[in-house]
Amino acid sequence: MPLADGAPATAQQTNGVDDAPVLEVEGLETVFDTRDGAVHAVNGVSFHLRPGELLGVVGESGSGKSVTMMSALQLLPSPPARRTGGMVRFRGQDVDAMTPKAMRRLRGGEIGFVFQDPMTSLNPVFTVGFQIMEPLRKHLRLSKPEARKRAAELLAMVGIPSPEARLNDYPHQFSGGMRQRVMIAIALACEPGVVIADEPTTALDVTIQAQIIELVKDLRQRLGAAIVWITHDLGVIAGIADRVAVMYAGRIVEEGPVLEIFEDPRHPYTRALLETMPHLEGDRPQRLRTIPGQPPVLMETPVACSFAPRCPHAFDKCLAADPRLEPCGAAGHRVACWWTPPEAETEVPA
Ligand SMILES: Nc1ncnc2c1ncn2[C@@H]1O[C@H](COP(=O)(O)OP(=O)(O)OP(=O)(O)O)[C@@H](O)[C@H]1O
Ligand SMILES: [Mg+2]
């Protein structure tokens, strides 16, 4: 459902100055100070996002997907969270050096955040209409009637029936899936240049999920918005992402163009994640597989490969030294792993 007509501006079509990254994260490190010690939740994460690009972020529960994005935008309460390293730039500007006013503009209008848990991010004491209209009035300076009209359009756009009337309702009067859609409407309200969507469609049924995906695709095409889409669902990623970052133990362990990740996965963890993807074999759905073993407890900065204890290919070096992300395979493909899959062993380095 398009917001309006306009020329497409995808990542492939932008170039030169326009192609400069909108969001750059370099060496991000974040710990949580707990009674048991510091939990190293983000351990040197670097990535960039270009206009119109959709970066899929995947990884098991606890791998640091949400914390990475929230830490980058200073959305974590401190204490217990503490940034211990790294640099974040939005349109070339150091986010850490921004004034509180610039930071509010960034978070309220220029970057739209769809949080994983809609109930904690919607305010129970204000109507849904008020919560959608507030950023429209503050950041786009719309009048009250204009903001109300736009808010109803946004609710209609995310598939909420009788949008006009629902503007007067409070969050508890909406179902879980509807609250998630309201969150999406708020995140998209100011037509932001960057959308960070943390498991945006997990609680939604497949029809609504497909609608939301179409909506986000449209925003990206029309406005050149760049999107970070965090999910467990590799199927969704396969359908919408340009690039994929695979996270494990607070690190990106593999990153690359989406086709490359699906056709030539290099990290044993990525390979295991792909094997856990449900798919139909014959007429019978296959049993959902899981990766054996547990993710590590992040009480120390890793000195060896964090995946080694669960890895079927681990050898001496994996327990002695922590691999860094290094180029492999096709352009833009990087992996942090000492092991080389047999099919890639004869590859001539680029
Ligand atoms: N308040 C906190 N105190 C201590 N540790 C925390 C806190 N919040 C998060 N963590 C730790 O940070 C790590 C990363 O958590 P994060 O929520 O980013 O995972 P995730 O990849 O988003 O998982 P999920 O898929 O379940 O959403 C986890 O090990 C988690 O236990
Ligand atoms: Mg999360």
Tab-separated table of N, CA and C in Angstrom, residues 67-208:
chain	number	residue	atom	x	y	z
A	67	VAL	N	20.410	-5.269	21.558
A	67	VAL	CA	21.291	-4.433	22.367
A	67	VAL	C	22.238	-3.633	21.463
A	68	THR	N	22.718	-4.231	20.378
A	68	THR	CA	23.604	-3.513	19.454
A	68	THR	C	22.922	-2.262	18.912
A	69	MET	N	21.701	-2.423	18.425
A	69	MET	CA	21.007	-1.291	17.811
A	69	MET	C	20.627	-0.246	18.862
A	70	MET	N	20.183	-0.714	20.006
A	70	MET	CA	19.772	0.228	21.049
A	70	MET	C	20.977	0.971	21.614
A	71	SER	N	22.089	0.276	21.748
A	71	SER	CA	23.297	0.918	22.256
A	71	SER	C	23.794	1.962	21.260
A	72	ALA	N	23.736	1.636	19.966
A	72	ALA	CA	24.202	2.575	18.937
A	72	ALA	C	23.417	3.880	19.009
A	73	LEU	N	22.140	3.797	19.329
A	73	LEU	CA	21.308	5.006	19.371
A	73	LEU	C	21.073	5.500	20.798
A	74	GLN	N	21.912	5.039	21.700
A	74	GLN	CA	21.862	5.469	23.108
A	74	GLN	C	20.473	5.300	23.703
A	75	LEU	N	19.873	4.168	23.439
A	75	LEU	CA	18.533	3.909	23.959
A	75	LEU	C	18.543	2.983	25.172
A	76	LEU	N	19.733	2.588	25.625
A	76	LEU	CA	19.796	1.683	26.774
A	76	LEU	C	19.966	2.484	28.058
A	77	PRO	N	19.262	2.102	29.121
A	77	PRO	CA	19.449	2.824	30.385
A	77	PRO	C	20.847	2.567	30.962
A	78	SER	N	21.462	3.655	31.425
A	78	SER	CA	22.797	3.537	31.989
A	78	SER	C	22.804	4.135	33.389
A	79	PRO	N	23.115	3.355	34.477
A	79	PRO	CA	23.317	1.919	34.461
A	79	PRO	C	22.016	1.163	34.162
A	80	PRO	N	22.072	-0.123	33.843
A	80	PRO	CA	23.241	-1.017	33.898
A	80	PRO	C	24.101	-0.996	32.634
A	81	ALA	N	23.592	-0.418	31.498
A	81	ALA	CA	24.376	-0.512	30.265
A	81	ALA	C	25.513	0.519	30.277
A	82	ARG	N	26.632	0.155	29.676
A	82	ARG	CA	27.788	1.049	29.610
A	82	ARG	C	28.483	0.825	28.278
A	83	ARG	N	28.629	1.906	27.504
A	83	ARG	CA	29.371	1.822	26.239
A	83	ARG	C	30.849	1.825	26.560
A	84	THR	N	31.575	0.839	26.126
A	84	THR	CA	32.997	0.786	26.451
A	84	THR	C	33.872	1.021	25.225
A	85	GLY	N	33.259	1.200	24.080
A	85	GLY	CA	34.078	1.482	22.902
A	85	GLY	C	33.229	1.661	21.672
A	86	GLY	N	33.863	2.233	20.648
A	86	GLY	CA	33.201	2.320	19.351
A	86	GLY	C	32.749	3.704	18.981
A	87	MET	N	32.295	3.797	17.756
A	87	MET	CA	31.924	5.082	17.167
A	87	MET	C	30.669	4.868	16.327
A	88	VAL	N	29.708	5.795	16.418
A	88	VAL	CA	28.480	5.697	15.623
A	88	VAL	C	28.292	7.016	14.883
A	89	ARG	N	28.086	6.939	13.585
A	89	ARG	CA	27.844	8.155	12.798
A	89	ARG	C	26.506	8.043	12.073
A	90	PHE	N	25.741	9.138	12.120
A	90	PHE	CA	24.503	9.222	11.344
A	90	PHE	C	24.696	10.335	10.327
A	91	ARG	N	24.568	10.011	9.062
A	91	ARG	CA	24.878	10.952	7.966
A	91	ARG	C	26.191	11.674	8.221
A	92	GLY	N	27.209	10.922	8.614
A	92	GLY	CA	28.555	11.461	8.792
A	92	GLY	C	28.787	12.169	10.118
A	93	GLN	N	27.729	12.326	10.921
A	93	GLN	CA	27.866	13.060	12.189
A	93	GLN	C	28.026	12.100	13.357
A	94	ASP	N	28.962	12.411	14.229
A	94	ASP	CA	29.216	11.579	15.402
A	94	ASP	C	28.002	11.654	16.349
A	95	VAL	N	27.310	10.539	16.499
A	95	VAL	CA	26.085	10.516	17.319
A	95	VAL	C	26.399	10.824	18.785
A	96	ASP	N	27.570	10.357	19.252
A	96	ASP	CA	27.924	10.569	20.663
A	96	ASP	C	28.174	12.043	20.983
A	97	ALA	N	28.503	12.811	19.943
A	97	ALA	CA	28.802	14.225	20.182
A	97	ALA	C	27.579	15.119	19.961
A	98	MET	N	26.421	14.507	19.657
A	98	MET	CA	25.237	15.319	19.362
A	98	MET	C	24.669	15.976	20.612
A	99	THR	N	24.077	17.154	20.447
A	99	THR	CA	23.415	17.825	21.570
A	99	THR	C	22.139	17.045	21.903
A	100	PRO	N	21.618	17.187	23.125
A	100	PRO	CA	20.376	16.473	23.458
A	100	PRO	C	19.252	16.784	22.470
A	101	LYS	N	19.216	18.026	21.960
A	101	LYS	CA	18.161	18.422	21.027
A	101	LYS	C	18.316	17.659	19.698
A	102	ALA	N	19.552	17.604	19.201
A	102	ALA	CA	19.817	16.889	17.939
A	102	ALA	C	19.505	15.405	18.113
A	103	MET	N	19.808	14.899	19.300
A	103	MET	CA	19.563	13.481	19.588
A	103	MET	C	18.053	13.182	19.590
A	104	ARG	N	17.260	14.106	20.144
A	104	ARG	CA	15.808	13.915	20.164
A	104	ARG	C	15.241	13.929	18.743
A	105	ARG	N	15.801	14.851	17.913
A	105	ARG	CA	15.351	14.941	16.524
A	105	ARG	C	15.695	13.645	15.779
A	106	LEU	N	16.877	13.160	16.075
A	106	LEU	CA	17.342	11.930	15.438
A	106	LEU	C	16.418	10.763	15.783
A	107	ARG	N	16.159	10.609	17.090
A	107	ARG	CA	15.378	9.448	17.520
A	107	ARG	C	13.896	9.596	17.235
A	108	GLY	N	13.410	10.845	17.228
A	108	GLY	CA	11.973	11.035	17.044
A	108	GLY	C	11.546	11.146	15.590
A	109	GLY	N	12.453	11.562	14.707
A	109	GLY	CA	12.029	11.834	13.347
A	109	GLY	C	12.897	11.208	12.280
A	110	GLU	N	14.234	11.305	12.469
A	110	GLU	CA	15.121	10.863	11.391
A	110	GLU	C	15.365	9.353	11.392
A	111	ILE	N	15.252	8.772	12.565
A	111	ILE	CA	15.372	7.310	12.667
A	111	ILE	C	14.092	6.785	13.312
A	112	GLY	N	13.443	5.846	12.658
A	112	GLY	CA	12.238	5.238	13.232
A	112	GLY	C	12.616	3.903	13.847
A	113	PHE	N	12.202	3.695	15.086
A	113	PHE	CA	12.569	2.458	15.780
A	113	PHE	C	11.308	1.657	16.079
A	114	VAL	N	11.221	0.452	15.561
A	114	VAL	CA	10.115	-0.439	15.926
A	114	VAL	C	10.677	-1.390	16.978
A	115	PHE	N	10.256	-1.211	18.221
A	115	PHE	CA	10.834	-2.002	19.298
A	115	PHE	C	10.247	-3.407	19.328
A	116	GLN	N	11.063	-4.303	19.890
A	116	GLN	CA	10.662	-5.709	19.937
A	116	GLN	C	9.409	-5.908	20.791
A	117	ASP	N	9.309	-5.144	21.886
A	117	ASP	CA	8.167	-5.317	22.775
A	117	ASP	C	7.288	-4.061	22.731
A	118	PRO	N	6.182	-4.096	21.950
A	118	PRO	CA	5.395	-2.878	21.773
A	118	PRO	C	4.768	-2.349	23.060
A	119	MET	N	4.499	-3.243	24.021
A	119	MET	CA	3.816	-2.787	25.239
A	119	MET	C	4.716	-1.883	26.072
A	120	THR	N	6.030	-2.134	26.046
A	120	THR	CA	6.912	-1.291	26.850
A	120	THR	C	7.185	0.037	26.152
A	121	SER	N	6.921	0.112	24.842
A	121	SER	CA	7.249	1.365	24.172
A	121	SER	C	6.023	2.228	23.854
A	122	LEU	N	4.819	1.671	24.045
A	122	LEU	CA	3.624	2.515	23.923
A	122	LEU	C	3.268	2.988	25.331
A	123	ASN	N	2.879	4.252	25.440
A	123	ASN	CA	2.539	4.783	26.757
A	123	ASN	C	1.077	4.459	27.082
A	124	PRO	N	0.836	3.703	28.178
A	124	PRO	CA	-0.543	3.255	28.454
A	124	PRO	C	-1.510	4.392	28.779
A	125	VAL	N	-1.003	5.557	29.198
A	125	VAL	CA	-1.921	6.624	29.631
A	125	VAL	C	-2.328	7.578	28.511
A	126	PHE	N	-1.764	7.434	27.333
A	126	PHE	CA	-2.158	8.288	26.203
A	126	PHE	C	-2.847	7.478	25.122
A	127	THR	N	-3.771	8.113	24.409
A	127	THR	CA	-4.441	7.406	23.311
A	127	THR	C	-3.415	7.127	22.213
A	128	VAL	N	-3.758	6.123	21.416
A	128	VAL	CA	-2.899	5.760	20.299
A	128	VAL	C	-2.793	6.945	19.321
A	129	GLY	N	-3.916	7.635	19.119
A	129	GLY	CA	-3.916	8.796	18.219
A	129	GLY	C	-2.913	9.837	18.681
A	130	PHE	N	-2.935	10.142	19.983
A	130	PHE	CA	-2.009	11.143	20.521
A	130	PHE	C	-0.561	10.726	20.257
A	131	GLN	N	-0.304	9.431	20.457
A	131	GLN	CA	1.081	8.951	20.325
A	131	GLN	C	1.578	8.948	18.883
A	132	ILE	N	0.640	8.825	17.932
A	132	ILE	CA	1.075	8.916	16.529
A	132	ILE	C	1.188	10.388	16.124
A	133	MET	N	0.268	11.209	16.673
A	133	MET	CA	0.249	12.622	16.264
A	133	MET	C	1.418	13.415	16.841
A	134	GLU	N	1.885	13.018	18.021
A	134	GLU	CA	2.924	13.797	18.688
A	134	GLU	C	4.173	14.003	17.818
A	135	PRO	N	4.779	12.926	17.277
A	135	PRO	CA	5.958	13.175	16.429
A	135	PRO	C	5.632	13.949	15.162
A	136	LEU	N	4.405	13.774	14.638
A	136	LEU	CA	4.015	14.503	13.427
A	136	LEU	C	3.956	16.005	13.689
A	137	ARG	N	3.467	16.354	14.876
A	137	ARG	CA	3.352	17.773	15.221
A	137	ARG	C	4.718	18.343	15.569
A	138	LYS	N	5.490	17.556	16.308
A	138	LYS	CA	6.780	18.053	16.789
A	138	LYS	C	7.819	18.125	15.663
A	139	HIS	N	7.934	17.043	14.903
A	139	HIS	CA	9.023	16.980	13.922
A	139	HIS	C	8.616	17.482	12.543
A	140	LEU	N	7.373	17.227	12.145
A	140	LEU	CA	6.947	17.705	10.819
A	140	LEU	C	6.140	19.004	10.921
A	141	ARG	N	5.909	19.459	12.162
A	141	ARG	CA	5.197	20.708	12.426
A	141	ARG	C	3.810	20.750	11.767
A	142	LEU	N	3.106	19.614	11.767
A	142	LEU	CA	1.749	19.593	11.208
A	142	LEU	C	0.776	20.204	12.223
A	143	SER	N	-0.310	20.809	11.695
A	143	SER	CA	-1.354	21.321	12.592
A	143	SER	C	-2.093	20.121	13.186
A	144	LYS	N	-2.927	20.383	14.205
A	144	LYS	CA	-3.632	19.274	14.850
A	144	LYS	C	-4.527	18.509	13.860
A	145	PRO	N	-5.364	19.230	13.065
A	145	PRO	CA	-6.209	18.470	12.115
A	145	PRO	C	-5.382	17.707	11.072
A	146	GLU	N	-4.279	18.326	10.615
A	146	GLU	CA	-3.414	17.633	9.628
A	146	GLU	C	-2.809	16.367	10.230
A	147	ALA	N	-2.345	16.519	11.477
A	147	ALA	CA	-1.701	15.376	12.145
A	147	ALA	C	-2.719	14.259	12.368
A	148	ARG	N	-3.955	14.631	12.687
A	148	ARG	CA	-5.003	13.635	12.943
A	148	ARG	C	-5.333	12.868	11.657
A	149	LYS	N	-5.421	13.615	10.564
A	149	LYS	CA	-5.725	13.010	9.278
A	149	LYS	C	-4.601	12.030	8.894
A	150	ARG	N	-3.377	12.508	9.078
A	150	ARG	CA	-2.209	11.686	8.722
A	150	ARG	C	-2.131	10.440	9.624
A	151	ALA	N	-2.465	10.630	10.917
A	151	ALA	CA	-2.408	9.508	11.860
A	151	ALA	C	-3.409	8.424	11.445
A	152	ALA	N	-4.606	8.859	11.004
A	152	ALA	CA	-5.618	7.885	10.567
A	152	ALA	C	-5.132	7.162	9.306
A	153	GLU	N	-4.483	7.905	8.407
A	153	GLU	CA	-3.938	7.277	7.187
A	153	GLU	C	-2.895	6.225	7.547
A	154	LEU	N	-2.063	6.582	8.534
A	154	LEU	CA	-0.999	5.648	8.937
A	154	LEU	C	-1.588	4.370	9.535
A	155	LEU	N	-2.652	4.532	10.360
A	155	LEU	CA	-3.284	3.345	10.956
A	155	LEU	C	-3.915	2.478	9.867
A	156	ALA	N	-4.528	3.152	8.871
A	156	ALA	CA	-5.131	2.401	7.760
A	156	ALA	C	-4.038	1.639	7.008
A	157	MET	N	-2.908	2.313	6.849
A	157	MET	CA	-1.795	1.746	6.098
A	157	MET	C	-1.238	0.465	6.735
A	158	VAL	N	-1.260	0.407	8.058
A	158	VAL	CA	-0.766	-0.804	8.717
A	158	VAL	C	-1.902	-1.811	8.968
A	159	GLY	N	-3.043	-1.576	8.334
A	159	GLY	CA	-4.115	-2.572	8.328
A	159	GLY	C	-5.012	-2.562	9.545
A	160	ILE	N	-5.197	-1.387	10.179
A	160	ILE	CA	-6.104	-1.320	11.333
A	160	ILE	C	-7.476	-0.830	10.860
A	161	PRO	N	-8.518	-1.652	11.052
A	161	PRO	CA	-9.853	-1.252	10.595
A	161	PRO	C	-10.389	-0.060	11.393
A	162	SER	N	-11.311	0.686	10.816
A	162	SER	CA	-11.904	1.908	11.397
A	162	SER	C	-10.835	2.807	12.012
A	163	PRO	N	-9.858	3.210	11.250
A	163	PRO	CA	-8.725	3.949	11.828
A	163	PRO	C	-9.120	5.245	12.531
A	164	GLU	N	-10.085	5.978	11.957
A	164	GLU	CA	-10.508	7.252	12.561
A	164	GLU	C	-10.930	7.048	14.008
A	165	ALA	N	-11.812	6.048	14.199
A	165	ALA	CA	-12.359	5.793	15.530
A	165	ALA	C	-11.279	5.255	16.471
A	166	ARG	N	-10.391	4.415	15.939
A	166	ARG	CA	-9.383	3.781	16.804
A	166	ARG	C	-8.351	4.760	17.350
A	167	LEU	N	-8.259	5.951	16.727
A	167	LEU	CA	-7.310	6.956	17.222
A	167	LEU	C	-7.607	7.329	18.675
A	168	ASN	N	-8.888	7.195	19.070
A	168	ASN	CA	-9.269	7.593	20.428
A	168	ASN	C	-9.050	6.489	21.457
A	169	ASP	N	-8.637	5.318	21.015
A	169	ASP	CA	-8.457	4.197	21.947
A	169	ASP	C	-7.063	4.206	22.585
A	170	TYR	N	-6.993	3.522	23.732
A	170	TYR	CA	-5.724	3.402	24.462
A	170	TYR	C	-5.043	2.086	24.079
A	171	PRO	N	-3.708	2.005	24.273
A	171	PRO	CA	-2.993	0.787	23.846
A	171	PRO	C	-3.609	-0.519	24.342
A	172	HIS	N	-4.140	-0.540	25.608
A	172	HIS	CA	-4.661	-1.817	26.119
A	172	HIS	C	-5.918	-2.269	25.370
A	173	GLN	N	-6.517	-1.362	24.589
A	173	GLN	CA	-7.724	-1.741	23.824
A	173	GLN	C	-7.367	-2.406	22.485
A	174	PHE	N	-6.072	-2.520	22.228
A	174	PHE	CA	-5.608	-3.169	20.996
A	174	PHE	C	-5.018	-4.542	21.332
A	175	SER	N	-5.127	-5.473	20.390
A	175	SER	CA	-4.497	-6.782	20.597
A	175	SER	C	-2.983	-6.636	20.420
A	176	GLY	N	-2.240	-7.687	20.808
A	176	GLY	CA	-0.778	-7.640	20.705
A	176	GLY	C	-0.292	-7.320	19.295
A	177	GLY	N	-0.877	-8.013	18.321
A	177	GLY	CA	-0.474	-7.804	16.926
A	177	GLY	C	-0.806	-6.400	16.457
A	178	MET	N	-1.952	-5.873	16.942
A	178	MET	CA	-2.340	-4.519	16.542
A	178	MET	C	-1.421	-3.482	17.163
A	179	ARG	N	-1.023	-3.737	18.416
A	179	ARG	CA	-0.090	-2.799	19.067
A	179	ARG	C	1.219	-2.755	18.289
A	180	GLN	N	1.630	-3.914	17.794
A	180	GLN	CA	2.865	-3.946	17.009
A	180	GLN	C	2.700	-3.103	15.730
A	181	ARG	N	1.515	-3.188	15.146
A	181	ARG	CA	1.262	-2.397	13.934
A	181	ARG	C	1.224	-0.903	14.246
A	182	VAL	N	0.687	-0.566	15.447
A	182	VAL	CA	0.680	0.842	15.858
A	182	VAL	C	2.119	1.342	15.990
A	183	MET	N	2.965	0.495	16.570
A	183	MET	CA	4.384	0.851	16.720
A	183	MET	C	5.020	1.106	15.355
A	184	ILE	N	4.635	0.279	14.404
A	184	ILE	CA	5.196	0.437	13.056
A	184	ILE	C	4.710	1.757	12.456
A	185	ALA	N	3.419	2.066	12.678
A	185	ALA	CA	2.872	3.336	12.176
A	185	ALA	C	3.623	4.520	12.788
A	186	ILE	N	3.924	4.444	14.093
A	186	ILE	CA	4.646	5.544	14.760
A	186	ILE	C	6.060	5.666	14.176
A	187	ALA	N	6.707	4.516	13.988
A	187	ALA	CA	8.087	4.543	13.471
A	187	ALA	C	8.148	5.130	12.062
A	188	LEU	N	7.086	4.883	11.273
A	188	LEU	CA	7.100	5.365	9.886
A	188	LEU	C	6.497	6.755	9.735
A	189	ALA	N	5.899	7.279	10.829
A	189	ALA	CA	5.116	8.519	10.745
A	189	ALA	C	5.877	9.661	10.077
A	190	CYS	N	7.097	9.896	10.495
A	190	CYS	CA	7.845	11.050	9.978
A	190	CYS	C	8.654	10.701	8.739
A	191	GLU	N	8.348	9.585	8.100
A	191	GLU	CA	9.055	9.120	6.915
A	191	GLU	C	10.566	9.213	7.124
A	192	PRO	N	11.075	8.427	8.080
A	192	PRO	CA	12.482	8.545	8.456
A	192	PRO	C	13.437	8.003	7.380
A	193	GLY	N	14.676	8.481	7.427
A	193	GLY	CA	15.697	8.014	6.491
A	193	GLY	C	16.209	6.634	6.863
A	194	VAL	N	16.106	6.301	8.149
A	194	VAL	CA	16.544	4.988	8.633
A	194	VAL	C	15.442	4.400	9.512
A	195	VAL	N	15.111	3.144	9.266
A	195	VAL	CA	14.152	2.449	10.132
A	195	VAL	C	14.874	1.255	10.748
A	196	ILE	N	14.790	1.151	12.072
A	196	ILE	CA	15.336	-0.034	12.726
A	196	ILE	C	14.152	-0.830	13.235
A	197	ALA	N	13.945	-1.979	12.643
A	197	ALA	CA	12.765	-2.772	12.947
A	197	ALA	C	13.218	-4.049	13.657
A	198	ASP	N	12.905	-4.117	14.959
A	198	ASP	CA	13.371	-5.238	15.773
A	198	ASP	C	12.247	-6.273	15.876
A	199	GLU	N	12.376	-7.350	15.170
A	199	GLU	CA	11.352	-8.401	15.114
A	199	GLU	C	9.975	-7.789	14.834
A	200	PRO	N	9.843	-6.990	13.779
A	200	PRO	CA	8.609	-6.216	13.613
A	200	PRO	C	7.378	-7.041	13.289
A	201	THR	N	7.560	-8.232	12.778
A	201	THR	CA	6.372	-8.972	12.337
A	201	THR	C	6.185	-10.292	13.070
A	202	THR	N	6.968	-10.502	14.119
A	202	THR	CA	6.942	-11.806	14.790
A	202	THR	C	5.566	-12.166	15.343
A	203	ALA	N	4.874	-11.173	15.951
A	203	ALA	CA	3.591	-11.496	16.589
A	203	ALA	C	2.413	-11.402	15.617
A	204	LEU	N	2.698	-11.149	14.353
A	204	LEU	CA	1.605	-10.919	13.408
A	204	LEU	C	1.293	-12.155	12.576
A	205	ASP	N	0.023	-12.265	12.160
A	205	ASP	CA	-0.299	-13.407	11.307
A	205	ASP	C	0.262	-13.152	9.908
A	206	VAL	N	0.359	-14.219	9.119
A	206	VAL	CA	1.105	-14.120	7.862
A	206	VAL	C	0.571	-13.071	6.894
A	207	THR	N	-0.759	-12.850	6.888
A	207	THR	CA	-1.313	-11.868	5.949
A	207	THR	C	-0.842	-10.468	6.310
A	208	ILE	N	-0.972	-10.138	7.598
A	208	ILE	CA	-0.543	-8.812	8.055
A	208	ILE	C	0.972	-8.690	7.896
